[in-house]
Structure formats: C-alpha cells, structure tokens
XYZ file of C-alpha atoms in Angstrom:
599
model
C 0.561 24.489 11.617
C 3.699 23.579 9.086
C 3.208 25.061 5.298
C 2.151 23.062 2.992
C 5.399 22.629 1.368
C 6.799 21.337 4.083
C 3.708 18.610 4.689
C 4.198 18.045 1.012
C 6.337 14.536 1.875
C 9.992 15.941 1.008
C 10.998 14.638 4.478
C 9.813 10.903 3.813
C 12.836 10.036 2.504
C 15.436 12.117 4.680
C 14.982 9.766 7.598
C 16.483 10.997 10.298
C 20.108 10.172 10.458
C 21.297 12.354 13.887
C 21.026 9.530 16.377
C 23.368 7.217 17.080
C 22.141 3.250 16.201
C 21.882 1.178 19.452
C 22.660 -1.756 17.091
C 24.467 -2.310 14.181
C 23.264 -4.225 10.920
C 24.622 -7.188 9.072
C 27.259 -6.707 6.794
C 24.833 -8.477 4.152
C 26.677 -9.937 0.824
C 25.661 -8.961 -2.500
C 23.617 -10.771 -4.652
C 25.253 -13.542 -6.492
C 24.284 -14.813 -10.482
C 23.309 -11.329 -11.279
C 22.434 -11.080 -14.648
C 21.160 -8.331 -17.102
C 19.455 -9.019 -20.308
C 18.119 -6.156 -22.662
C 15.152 -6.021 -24.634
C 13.024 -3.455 -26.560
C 13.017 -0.221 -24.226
C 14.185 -2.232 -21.448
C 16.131 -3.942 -19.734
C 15.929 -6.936 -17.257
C 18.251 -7.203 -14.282
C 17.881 -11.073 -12.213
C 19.615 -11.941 -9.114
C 19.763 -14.506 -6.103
C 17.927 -13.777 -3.672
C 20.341 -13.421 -0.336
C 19.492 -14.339 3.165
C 19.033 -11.438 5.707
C 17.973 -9.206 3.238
C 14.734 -7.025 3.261
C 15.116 -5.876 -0.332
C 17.572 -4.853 -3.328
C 18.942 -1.435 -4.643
C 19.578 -1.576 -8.356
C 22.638 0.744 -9.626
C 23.321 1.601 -13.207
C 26.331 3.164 -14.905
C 26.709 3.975 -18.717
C 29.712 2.668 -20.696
C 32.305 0.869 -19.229
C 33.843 3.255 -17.079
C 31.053 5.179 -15.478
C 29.937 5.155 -11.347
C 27.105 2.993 -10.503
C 24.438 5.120 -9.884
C 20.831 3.850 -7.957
C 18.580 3.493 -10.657
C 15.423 6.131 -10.050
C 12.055 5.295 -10.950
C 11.363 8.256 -9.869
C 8.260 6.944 -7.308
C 9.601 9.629 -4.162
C 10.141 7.363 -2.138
C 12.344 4.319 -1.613
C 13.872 2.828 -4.284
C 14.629 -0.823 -3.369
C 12.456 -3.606 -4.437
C 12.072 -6.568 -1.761
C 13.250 -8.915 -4.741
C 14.255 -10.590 -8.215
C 13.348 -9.660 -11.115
C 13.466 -5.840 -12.034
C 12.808 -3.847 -15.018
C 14.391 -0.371 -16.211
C 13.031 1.462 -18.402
C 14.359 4.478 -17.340
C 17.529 3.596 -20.116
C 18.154 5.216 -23.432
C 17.683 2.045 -26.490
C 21.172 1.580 -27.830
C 23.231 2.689 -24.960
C 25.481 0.117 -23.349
C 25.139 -0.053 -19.338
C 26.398 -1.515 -16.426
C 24.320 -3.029 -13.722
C 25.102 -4.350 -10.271
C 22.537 -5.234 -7.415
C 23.225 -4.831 -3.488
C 21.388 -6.346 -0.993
C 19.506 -3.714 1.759
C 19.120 -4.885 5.061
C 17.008 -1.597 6.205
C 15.869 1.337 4.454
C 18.487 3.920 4.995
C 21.364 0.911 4.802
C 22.714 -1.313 1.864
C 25.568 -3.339 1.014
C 28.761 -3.459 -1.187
C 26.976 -3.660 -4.632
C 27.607 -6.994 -6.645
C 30.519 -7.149 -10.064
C 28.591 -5.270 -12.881
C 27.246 -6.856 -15.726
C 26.484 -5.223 -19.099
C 22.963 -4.832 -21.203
C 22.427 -2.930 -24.437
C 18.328 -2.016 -24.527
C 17.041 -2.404 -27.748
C 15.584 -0.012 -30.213
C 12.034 -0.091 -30.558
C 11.086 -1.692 -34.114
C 14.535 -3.480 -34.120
C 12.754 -6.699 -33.236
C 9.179 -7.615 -32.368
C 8.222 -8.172 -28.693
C 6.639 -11.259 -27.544
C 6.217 -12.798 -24.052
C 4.867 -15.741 -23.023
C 3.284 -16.845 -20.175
C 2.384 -20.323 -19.484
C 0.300 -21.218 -16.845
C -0.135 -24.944 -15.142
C -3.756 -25.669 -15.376
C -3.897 -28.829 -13.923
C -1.753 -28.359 -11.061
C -2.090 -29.207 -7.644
C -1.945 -25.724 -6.404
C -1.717 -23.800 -3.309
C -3.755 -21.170 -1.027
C -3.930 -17.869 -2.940
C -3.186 -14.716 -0.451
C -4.905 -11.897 -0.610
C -3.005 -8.620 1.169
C -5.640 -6.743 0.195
C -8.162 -8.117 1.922
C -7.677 -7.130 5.471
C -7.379 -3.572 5.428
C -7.723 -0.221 3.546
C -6.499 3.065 4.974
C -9.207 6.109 5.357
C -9.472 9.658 5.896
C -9.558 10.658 10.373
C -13.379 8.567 10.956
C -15.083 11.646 12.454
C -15.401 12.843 9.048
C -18.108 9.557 9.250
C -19.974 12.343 11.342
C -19.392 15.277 9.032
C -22.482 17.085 7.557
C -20.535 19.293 5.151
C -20.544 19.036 1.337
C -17.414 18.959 -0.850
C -18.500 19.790 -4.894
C -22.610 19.440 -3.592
C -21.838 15.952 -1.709
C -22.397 14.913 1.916
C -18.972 13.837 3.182
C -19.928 11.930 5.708
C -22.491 9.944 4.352
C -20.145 9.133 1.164
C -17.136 8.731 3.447
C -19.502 6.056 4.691
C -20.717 4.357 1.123
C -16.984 4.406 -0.225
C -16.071 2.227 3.157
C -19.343 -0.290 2.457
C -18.256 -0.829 -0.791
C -14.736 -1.734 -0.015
C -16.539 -4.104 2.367
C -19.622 -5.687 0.453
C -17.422 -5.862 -3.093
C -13.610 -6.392 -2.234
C -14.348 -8.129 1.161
C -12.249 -5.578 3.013
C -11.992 -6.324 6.926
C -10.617 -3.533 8.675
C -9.582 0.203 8.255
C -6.845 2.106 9.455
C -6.918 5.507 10.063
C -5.442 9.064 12.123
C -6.587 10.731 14.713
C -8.841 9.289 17.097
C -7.452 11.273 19.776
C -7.649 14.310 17.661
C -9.801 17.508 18.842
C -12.696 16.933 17.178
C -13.275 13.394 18.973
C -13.300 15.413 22.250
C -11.649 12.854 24.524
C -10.550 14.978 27.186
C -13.637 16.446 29.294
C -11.776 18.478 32.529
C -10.414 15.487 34.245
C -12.973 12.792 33.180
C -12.301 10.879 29.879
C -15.612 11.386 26.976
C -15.490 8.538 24.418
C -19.037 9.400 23.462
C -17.773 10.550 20.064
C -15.376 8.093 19.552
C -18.722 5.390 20.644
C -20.711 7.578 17.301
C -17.718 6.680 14.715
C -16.978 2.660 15.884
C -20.450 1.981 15.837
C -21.011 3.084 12.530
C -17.719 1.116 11.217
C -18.841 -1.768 13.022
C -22.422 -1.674 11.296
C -20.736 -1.554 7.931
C -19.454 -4.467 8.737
C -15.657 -3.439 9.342
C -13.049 -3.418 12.155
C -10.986 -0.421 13.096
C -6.974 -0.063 13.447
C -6.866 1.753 16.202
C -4.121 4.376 15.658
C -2.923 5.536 18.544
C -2.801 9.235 17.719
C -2.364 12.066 17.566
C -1.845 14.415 20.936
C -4.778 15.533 23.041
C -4.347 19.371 23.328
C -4.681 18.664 27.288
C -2.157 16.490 26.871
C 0.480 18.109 24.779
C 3.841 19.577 26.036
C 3.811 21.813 22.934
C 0.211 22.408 21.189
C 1.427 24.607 18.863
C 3.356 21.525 16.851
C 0.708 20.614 14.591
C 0.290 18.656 10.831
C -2.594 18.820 8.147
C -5.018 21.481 7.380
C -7.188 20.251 10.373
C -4.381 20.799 13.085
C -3.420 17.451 14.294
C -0.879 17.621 17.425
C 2.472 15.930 17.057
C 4.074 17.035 20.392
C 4.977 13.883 22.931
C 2.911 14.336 25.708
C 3.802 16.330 28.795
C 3.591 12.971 31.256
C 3.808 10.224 29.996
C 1.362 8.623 32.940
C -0.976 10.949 31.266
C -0.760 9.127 28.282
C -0.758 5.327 29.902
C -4.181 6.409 31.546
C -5.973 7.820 28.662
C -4.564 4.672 26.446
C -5.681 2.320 29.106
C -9.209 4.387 29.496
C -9.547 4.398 25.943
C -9.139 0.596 25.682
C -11.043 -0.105 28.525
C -14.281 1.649 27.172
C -13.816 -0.548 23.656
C -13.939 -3.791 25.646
C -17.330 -2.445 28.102
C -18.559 -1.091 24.922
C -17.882 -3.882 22.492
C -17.381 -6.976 24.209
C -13.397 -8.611 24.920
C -13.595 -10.978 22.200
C -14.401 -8.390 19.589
C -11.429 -6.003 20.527
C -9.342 -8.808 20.844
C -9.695 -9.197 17.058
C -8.362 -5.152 16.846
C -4.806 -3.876 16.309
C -3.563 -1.038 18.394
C -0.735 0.955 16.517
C 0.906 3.393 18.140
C 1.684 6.886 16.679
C 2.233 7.245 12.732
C 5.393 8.036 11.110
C 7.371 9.096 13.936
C 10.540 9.063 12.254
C 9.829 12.423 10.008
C 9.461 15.651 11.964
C 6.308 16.414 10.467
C 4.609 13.983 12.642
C 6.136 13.699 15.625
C 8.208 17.093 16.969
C 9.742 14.610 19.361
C 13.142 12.439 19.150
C 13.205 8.564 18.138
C 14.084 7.830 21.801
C 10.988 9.831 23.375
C 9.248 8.009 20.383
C 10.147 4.356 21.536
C 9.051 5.790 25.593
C 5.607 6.360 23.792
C 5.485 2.811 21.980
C 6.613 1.564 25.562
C 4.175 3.229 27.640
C 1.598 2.879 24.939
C 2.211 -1.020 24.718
C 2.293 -1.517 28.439
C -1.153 0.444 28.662
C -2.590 -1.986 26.037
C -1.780 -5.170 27.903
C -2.821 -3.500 31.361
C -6.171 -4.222 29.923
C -5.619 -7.906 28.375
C -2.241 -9.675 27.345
C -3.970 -10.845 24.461
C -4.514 -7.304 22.772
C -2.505 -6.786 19.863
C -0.029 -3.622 19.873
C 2.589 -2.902 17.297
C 4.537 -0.299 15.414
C 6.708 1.839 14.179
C 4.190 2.816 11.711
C 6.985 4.449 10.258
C 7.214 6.424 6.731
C 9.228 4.671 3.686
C 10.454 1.581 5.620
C 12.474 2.993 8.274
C 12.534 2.578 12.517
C 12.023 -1.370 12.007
C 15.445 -2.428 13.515
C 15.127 0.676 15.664
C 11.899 -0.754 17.412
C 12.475 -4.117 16.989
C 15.971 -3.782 19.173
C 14.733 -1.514 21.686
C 11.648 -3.927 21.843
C 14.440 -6.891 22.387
C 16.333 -5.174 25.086
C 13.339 -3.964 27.107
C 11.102 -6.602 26.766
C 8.140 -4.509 24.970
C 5.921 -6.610 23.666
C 5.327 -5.937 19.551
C 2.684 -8.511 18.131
C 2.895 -6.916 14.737
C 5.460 -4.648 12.730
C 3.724 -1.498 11.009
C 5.578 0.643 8.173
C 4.878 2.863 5.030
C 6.094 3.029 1.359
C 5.136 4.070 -1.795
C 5.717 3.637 -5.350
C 7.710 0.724 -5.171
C 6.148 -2.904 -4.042
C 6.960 -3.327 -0.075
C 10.154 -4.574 1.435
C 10.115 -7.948 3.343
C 10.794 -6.507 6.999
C 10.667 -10.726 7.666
C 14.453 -10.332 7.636
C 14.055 -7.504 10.538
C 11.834 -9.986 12.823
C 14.019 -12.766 12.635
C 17.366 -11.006 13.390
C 15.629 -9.178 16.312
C 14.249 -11.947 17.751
C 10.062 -11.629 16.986
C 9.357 -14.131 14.357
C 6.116 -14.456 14.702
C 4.969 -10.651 15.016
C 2.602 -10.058 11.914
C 3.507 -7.876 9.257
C 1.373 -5.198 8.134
C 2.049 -2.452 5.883
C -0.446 -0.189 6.841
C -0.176 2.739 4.143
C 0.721 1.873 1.074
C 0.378 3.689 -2.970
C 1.926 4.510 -6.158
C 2.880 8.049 -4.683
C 3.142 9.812 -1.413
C 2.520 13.230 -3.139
C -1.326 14.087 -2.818
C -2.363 15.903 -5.821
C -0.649 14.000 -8.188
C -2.123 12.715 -11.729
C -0.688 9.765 -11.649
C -3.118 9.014 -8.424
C -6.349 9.001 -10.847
C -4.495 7.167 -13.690
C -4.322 3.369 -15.204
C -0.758 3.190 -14.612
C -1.887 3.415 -10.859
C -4.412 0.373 -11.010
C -1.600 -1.766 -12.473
C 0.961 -0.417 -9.891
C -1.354 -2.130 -7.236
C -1.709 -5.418 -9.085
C 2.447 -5.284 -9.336
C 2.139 -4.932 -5.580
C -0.002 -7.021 -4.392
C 0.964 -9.850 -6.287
C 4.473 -9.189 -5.008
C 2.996 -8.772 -1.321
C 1.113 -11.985 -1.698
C 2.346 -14.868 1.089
C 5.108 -12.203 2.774
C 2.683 -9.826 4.271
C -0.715 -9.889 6.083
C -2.282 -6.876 4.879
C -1.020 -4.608 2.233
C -3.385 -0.850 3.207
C -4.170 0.807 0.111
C -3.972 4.583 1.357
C -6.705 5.603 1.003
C -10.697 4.510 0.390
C -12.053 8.145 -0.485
C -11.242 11.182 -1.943
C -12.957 12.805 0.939
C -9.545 13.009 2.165
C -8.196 16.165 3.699
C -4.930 16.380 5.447
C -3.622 19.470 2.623
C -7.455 20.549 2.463
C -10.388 19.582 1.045
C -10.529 18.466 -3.012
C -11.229 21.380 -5.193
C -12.051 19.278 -7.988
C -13.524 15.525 -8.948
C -10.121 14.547 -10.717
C -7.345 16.622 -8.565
C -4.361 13.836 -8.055
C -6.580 12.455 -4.370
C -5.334 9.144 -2.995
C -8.645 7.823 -2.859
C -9.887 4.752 -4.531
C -13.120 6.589 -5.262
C -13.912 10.281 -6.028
C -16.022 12.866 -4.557
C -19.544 11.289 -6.001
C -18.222 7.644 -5.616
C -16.870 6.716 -9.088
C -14.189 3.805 -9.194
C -11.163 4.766 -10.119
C -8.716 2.491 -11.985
C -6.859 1.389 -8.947
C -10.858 0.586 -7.230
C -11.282 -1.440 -10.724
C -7.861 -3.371 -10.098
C -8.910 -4.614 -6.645
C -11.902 -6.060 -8.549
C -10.164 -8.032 -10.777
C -8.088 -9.100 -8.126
C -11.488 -9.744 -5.910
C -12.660 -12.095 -8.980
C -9.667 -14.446 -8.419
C -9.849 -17.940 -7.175
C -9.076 -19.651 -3.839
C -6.253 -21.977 -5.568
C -2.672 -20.380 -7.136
C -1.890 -22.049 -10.223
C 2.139 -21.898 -11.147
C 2.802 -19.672 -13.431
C 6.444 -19.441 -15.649
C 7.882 -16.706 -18.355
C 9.766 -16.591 -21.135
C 10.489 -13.638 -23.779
C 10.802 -9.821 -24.206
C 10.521 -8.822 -20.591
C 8.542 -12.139 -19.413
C 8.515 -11.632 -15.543
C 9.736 -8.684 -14.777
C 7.473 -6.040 -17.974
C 4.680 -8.844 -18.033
C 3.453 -10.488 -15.096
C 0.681 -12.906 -14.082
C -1.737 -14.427 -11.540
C -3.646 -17.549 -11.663
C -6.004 -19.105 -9.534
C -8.416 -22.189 -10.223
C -11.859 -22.237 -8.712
C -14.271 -25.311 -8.488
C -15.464 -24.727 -12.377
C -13.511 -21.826 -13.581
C -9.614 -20.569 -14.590
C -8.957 -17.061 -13.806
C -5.623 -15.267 -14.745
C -4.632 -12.199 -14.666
C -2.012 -10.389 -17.117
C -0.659 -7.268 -17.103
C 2.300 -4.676 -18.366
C 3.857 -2.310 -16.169
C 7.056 -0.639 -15.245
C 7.702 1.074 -11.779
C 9.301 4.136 -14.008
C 6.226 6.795 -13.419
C 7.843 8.598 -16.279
C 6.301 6.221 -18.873
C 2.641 6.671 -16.637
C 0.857 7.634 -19.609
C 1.959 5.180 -21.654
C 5.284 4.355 -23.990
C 4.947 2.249 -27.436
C 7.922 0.696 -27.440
C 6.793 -1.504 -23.735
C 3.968 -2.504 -26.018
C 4.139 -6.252 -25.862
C 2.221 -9.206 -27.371
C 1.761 -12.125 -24.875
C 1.072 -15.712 -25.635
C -0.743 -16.893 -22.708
C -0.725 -20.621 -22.866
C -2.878 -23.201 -20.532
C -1.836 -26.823 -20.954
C -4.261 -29.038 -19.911
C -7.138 -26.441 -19.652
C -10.656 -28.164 -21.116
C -10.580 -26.932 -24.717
C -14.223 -27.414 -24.265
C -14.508 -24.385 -21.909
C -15.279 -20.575 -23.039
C -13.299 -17.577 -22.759
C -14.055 -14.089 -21.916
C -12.041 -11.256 -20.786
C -11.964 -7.827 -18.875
C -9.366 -5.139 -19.995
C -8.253 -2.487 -17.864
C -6.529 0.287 -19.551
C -5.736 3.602 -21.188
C -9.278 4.830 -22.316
C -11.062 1.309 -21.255
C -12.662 1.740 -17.577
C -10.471 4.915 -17.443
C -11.930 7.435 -15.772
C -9.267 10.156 -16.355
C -9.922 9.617 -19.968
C -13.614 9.748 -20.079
C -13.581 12.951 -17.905
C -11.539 15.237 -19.899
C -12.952 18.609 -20.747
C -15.616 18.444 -18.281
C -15.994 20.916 -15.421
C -14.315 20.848 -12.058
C -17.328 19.108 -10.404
C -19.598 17.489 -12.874
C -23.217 17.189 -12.626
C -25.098 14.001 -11.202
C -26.084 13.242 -14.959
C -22.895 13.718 -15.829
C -21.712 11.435 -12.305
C -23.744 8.668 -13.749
C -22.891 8.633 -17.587
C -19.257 8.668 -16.361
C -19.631 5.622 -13.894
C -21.572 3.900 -17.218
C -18.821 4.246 -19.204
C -15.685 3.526 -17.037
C -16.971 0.643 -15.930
C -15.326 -2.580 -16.249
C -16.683 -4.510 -18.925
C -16.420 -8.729 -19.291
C -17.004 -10.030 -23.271
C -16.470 -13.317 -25.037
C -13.046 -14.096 -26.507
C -12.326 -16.715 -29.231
C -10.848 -19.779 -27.079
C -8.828 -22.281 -29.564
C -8.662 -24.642 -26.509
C -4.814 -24.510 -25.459
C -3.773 -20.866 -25.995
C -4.479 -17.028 -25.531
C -2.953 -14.167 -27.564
C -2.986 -10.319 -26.479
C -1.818 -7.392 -27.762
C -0.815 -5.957 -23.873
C 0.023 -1.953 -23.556
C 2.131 -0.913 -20.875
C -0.109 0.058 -18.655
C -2.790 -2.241 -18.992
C -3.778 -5.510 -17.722
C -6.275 -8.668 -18.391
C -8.228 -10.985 -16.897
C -8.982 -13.893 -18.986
C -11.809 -16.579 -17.388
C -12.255 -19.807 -18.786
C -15.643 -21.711 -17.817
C -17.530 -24.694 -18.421
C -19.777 -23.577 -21.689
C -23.225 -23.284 -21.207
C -25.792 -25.462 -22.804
C-alpha cells in the first residue's frame, strides 16, 4: 500500500509528461482587450474570451521590468479559470503590477501570454468599497441550470453495509441518511463513487461471477431514491497482474489486469446482471465510467496507453450488452487525459458518450473546446469530483470560505456542464483512514453525526432558487469578479443570491479590506412585495465557529445544540421597494427573497 504522503495528492498536478502526444494542440492566440483595473486589496483582470480555449492562466509580474509569473491562489491544483473575469488578491496594496492572460487549450498546455497591462491595488481605507449589482426583474428570462443537481460523489457504497461506528455512530446507516438527504432536500439524482470491484464486494467467486453484494448496495441506493455512477474500478485481486499495487487505507488495486478478456467478461457480466436485476430501461439511465484518475501513478500503476486498452475494452464490453448504455472517461485528476482520450477515441472508433475529469479549488475548465476539436460534440460533460481542495484533512474543508467556493462554482458551471460532483456527501469517508475527530479537514458535506456543513448550507440556498435566470449586471469595487450574483424568478417570488469571495485560500478566514458594501438594485420589482434574507457566513450557520473548544467527538446533546445553532436562518429585511443594501464580508453570501406580502 503507498504511504500516506505519497496518497496525499502531490502527484495531481505532475501529470505525467513521459509519453509522447499522438496529437498536437492548437497554437491558441491570447486573449485580446485584456484589461486590469485595481481596487481595494484587489485587483480585477478582464479579457475576451478566445475560441478553442478550455480556460485562462493569469500571470503577474511586479514593476515594470519583472517576469510574468502564474498567479497562485494557492488551491493545489490547477490554476486556470475556464473564463473572464478574475480577481487577485494575492497582491500587496500599493504595488504596481503587470498582468497578461494566455489562453489554455488543455491542462498541462497554454499559449503565448497576451501584452501586459498595469494595476496598482489600493490601500484599504484609501477609498470606500461599493458594488452594485442590478438585477432585471421583469425580464423575460431563461432556464436556470443546476450542475448540482445530478450528482454528488460518496465514500466506496459497501460502507452502505458497514456495521462499525466512527466517534459512537453507525457508518453505514449514516452513510445512508447523509445520501437521503442530498436526495429529499437538494434533489440530488445520482452518486458516483470507487470501488465496486473492490475486495470487499466479492465479485470474483472461483470462476463464477457473485454480484450478490454488489445486488445489497444498488438496492439500497435505488430505495433512497438515487442512481449510481458506475465506476468501473478498481482491480479484482483475481484479476490483477500485480496485487501488491494498491491506494487508500482499505487497499484498493490499481494494477491493469493480467488479460484483458478477463476484464471484457467481468465488465460485460457485471452489466448484464444490472439489466436482469434492474430492468434495461433503468440502466439505460446509468453512466459507466471507466477507471479513476489514471493519469497519476497512485491510481493506476499502468501506462496511459494500457490505460486507453482498458477504456477500449471496457467501452466495447458496455455496448456488448446494449448500444444505448452510456460509457465515458478519462475520469482523470486536475483536467488532464481529455485530448488524450478524446483522439485515441477518434482514431479507433471507441465510442465516449460523456467526458469525465477532476479539479479542485478553482471553478472547472470548459473541456467543450476538447469535444469539438476531437470530433464528439455531443458527448456530455461531467465533472465527476469536484472541491475547494484535494488535500483531505484540510480546515479550509469545514469552513465558510468553502460554502462560497461552491456557489463561485456552480454558478460558473451553470449551462457548460451537466453535473458538477461535489466530492464528497459524508465524512464517513476513508481512503487516508477513518476521521479521528467531528471537525478534522473531511471532504464531506456532512460530519460524523450528520451536521451540515457550510458548503451542505450553500447547496440549500442554491436548492431555494427559481426555475427562471434573471440577467444580472455589475458595476464598482470588484463588481463581477469579488461580488457575484444569481437570480431566478419563480411564479410569485424573486430570489437572488449575493456573495464575496476570492479563489486566494490564503484570505479563507477572512480579510477586512475585501469587505464590500453592495447595492443590490431590482427595477421593476413590486415595491409592494416583502423582503427577507438568509446569511451565510463567518460565525452565522458556521459550524467551525460554533464548535470551537469542544471535544474531539461531541456528545448527542451537544450534536443537537450545534445543528440548532448553525442552522440557516431566514428573517424579515426592510424592503424600500426598488433597492437592497448589504454590508457583504468576504466570505459570505446572501439570499434575499422578495414575495407577495401577506394579508
């Protein structure tokens, strides 16, 4: 099994680079009208967006003379955005830069860099901050996307059949609440997860195939009400050319297999039993991914080519069963085997209905560009991990700054991707071992003893908007890139969304001088209509906050006065019929809700 330190996600970002390219990419041009405006603790760099392009890398230089550096938000993972505007706030107030934008059409690729342009950030106090947001009530509208919606990642499902206890609680049976909720209060569809061919499903059985296990974990999924992603994954000891290549504290195999017919039966057994089991038209509403991460030696002890064998025999096993099955990958870590699949897929005729990939800390690239240069423009695009960190045991995983990361996110994800995975439901959640403690850094959504954590409150408020996008426009101190909104229009309400947030996770817990007050205006809103809002921040529905000085698992009293007080909280707001004025904290967000009044 590989040390910790080497699971620890050091390798996400040193994609492998040994392997010659069977393709080259486009030699993209750099973004044109790039412009750079400072403002207190910031500053705000602008582009145009250019064709081809999956995202942006944003370099810096001090003074006039200095090299153009890529600006670190220091997130540990990829750095590009996937588009206009961006905010630094990783600048020293008073100090003149340079900043130039090139366009990135993959991951581990980018262009020549635009002609700098300079920006001074201000001093705080110097002036005072104001943005304003103004939002078009009355317009006509259009569909509001939710990449939310269809899927959340999860912790291997056989812990669903887990009888242990981690700090006095039941993992499976909470594994199982934390995945009703996301379905019965965030209207979560599906859940991707590892390991279904792992050990402890118990696949193999001499030469006979046992899905008896795997039967136990779908049929509870199913009764919650959700779908599974079948990953593809990981090696069947039987199956393994080297057994000993394992990942995670619970062993997982990442050897390729030692045949590869091997692998097409079990994959074609495997599907087989779903549609007996569960009926064609069901599974035809599945996606089958194959492998995850392949392209960091810590999952897969294999090469990219033996990797794109699998996805081929893995693909062709699908369809041996129906043509109508959905099979995609890479699912690769921070962005990278797109073009790599996509242009094998193109030469060999491998089918891909969807493209799968991985980032964190940064909103997702738009892989869109990949699919239409290679030929698949209709695959689907699903990111199927996603977070503001890939380092598990990290504060900033049980923090406010996190909830308003996955607003940032999703609103950027919104329209350009079909699901956006949060990884991951739970805190019952052990690839480096089991949580030693309620607040220890865990991915999860929800703790050990199912309290919502700030991100879990931010897919509420992003639950309670409407089925219509109202427009939505900025001016000010750091108006669309510092302070962003959403708006949405129901039947007999106005919902929007505000909040404050920069990507630099060295301001997490909070910096002054981002502090901003926002003038939310709603022209032609009924100034009839009452207000009330619901504030997410530092020490309001924070659990961090409220659970500070208690002991490493706190009691179920203490369980339930916490849950009392971090939850979110809606109260009536004065309304003077045309405009809204906050006092926004960076991190924190909003929802103001404007309604008929009652008699």
């Amino acid at each position: 099994m590989h040390d910790e330190a080497k699971i620890d996600w050091d390798q996400r970002i040193a994609l492998r680079s040994d392997e010659e390219r069977e393709f080259a990419f486009p030699d993209l041009d750099p973004p044109k009208e790039v412009r750079a405006v400072g403002g207190v603790g910031q500053v705000t760099i602008d582009w145009s967006p250019v064709d081809g392009a999956a995202g942006y890398l944003i370099l810096r230089g001090a003074g006039a003379h200095g090299p153009l550096e890529p600006v670190d938000h220091h997130s540990g993972d990829v750095l590009s955005v996937p588009s206009p505007p961006y905010v630094d706030t990783t600048c020293t107030p008073g100090t003149p830069y340079r900043y130039a934008v090139a366009s990135v059409p993959e991951v581990t690729t980018h262009g020549r860099p635009s002609q700098p342009v300079g920006a001074v950030p201000l001093v705080a106090g110097s002036i005072a901050p104001t943005t304003g947001v103004t939002v078009d009530a009355v317009a006509e509208g259009t569909e509001l996307r939710r990449p939310w919606a269809p899927m959340i990642g999860s912790e291997r499902l056989s812990q669903l059949l887990c009888e242990d206890l981690t700090g006095g609680h039941e993992i499976g049976v909470e594994l199982e609440d934390a995945l009703r909720r996301m379905h019965d209060e965030l209207g979560v569809r599906t859940v991707r997860a590892h390991a279904i061919f792992h050990d402890d499903t118990h696949v193999i059985d001499g030469d006979a195939y046992d899905f008896s296990v795997v039967d136990q974990i779908y049929d509870k999924l199913l009764a919650i009400g959700l779908r599974p992603v079948v990953e593809l994954g990981f090696m069947p000891r039987e199956l393994a050319s080297d057994p000993s290549k394992t990942v995670f504290a619970y062993g997982a195999i990442i050897s390729p297999p030692a045949s590869y017919d091997r692998w097409h039966d079990i994959v074609r057994a495997l599907v087989l039993h779903l549609v007996d089991r569960y009926g064609l038209e069901e599974v035809l509403t599945w996606d089958f991914e194959v492998w995850n991460e392949a392209n960091l030696e810590v999952f897969w002890s294999g090469t990219k080519a033996e990797y794109l064998h699998l996805y081929d025999v893995s693909a062709a096993a699908v369809k041996s069963v129906d043509q109508r099955l959905q099979v995609g990958g890479p699912s690769s870590a921070a962005a990278g085997w797109v073009d790599d699949l996509l242009a094998h897929a193109a030469a060999h005729g491998t089918p891909v209905d969807f493209v799968s990939t991985h980032t964190y800390g940064s909103p997702p690239l738009d892989v869109r560009a990949s699919l239409e240069r290679h030929g698949f423009p209709d695959a689907r695009v699903l990111w199927t991990e996603w977070g503001v960190t890939p380092t598990h045991f990290n504060p900033v995983n049980d923090s406010v700054f996190s909830g308003i990361f996955l607003l940032r996110g999703m609103r950027s994800a919104s329209g350009r991707i079909d699901a956006l995975s949060y990884w991951v439901a739970s805190d019952h959640f052990e690839e480096l071992g089991r949580p030693p403690r309620l607040l220890h850094g865990g991915f999860g959504l929800q703790t050990v003893g199912g309290l919502r954590k700030p991100r879990y409150h931010a897919l509420t408020l992003l639950s309670r908007l409407g089925p219509v996008e109202l427009p939505v426009t900025y001016d000010g101190d750091g108006g669309g890139s510092l302070v962003e909104a959403w708006a949405s229009r129901d039947r007999d309400r106005i919902a929007v969304l505000v909040w404050n947030l920069t990507l630099d996770q060295t301001k997490a817990d909070g910096d002054p001088a981002l502090t901003r007050t926002v003038r939310v205006q709603l022209p032609g809103a009924d100034q009839s209509w009452q207000l009330s809002t619901t504030t997410l921040a530092i020490g309001t529905a924070d659990l961090a906050t409220a659970a500070a000085g208690l002991a490493d698992w706190p009691t179920d009293a203490e369980l339930a006065d916490l849950a009392e007080r971090t939850k979110l909280v809606t109260t009536a707001a004065e309304w003077n019929g045309s405009a809204v004025e906050l006092t926004l904290p960076m991190p924190s967000a909003v929802l103001l809700e404007l309604r008929p009044a009652r008699d």
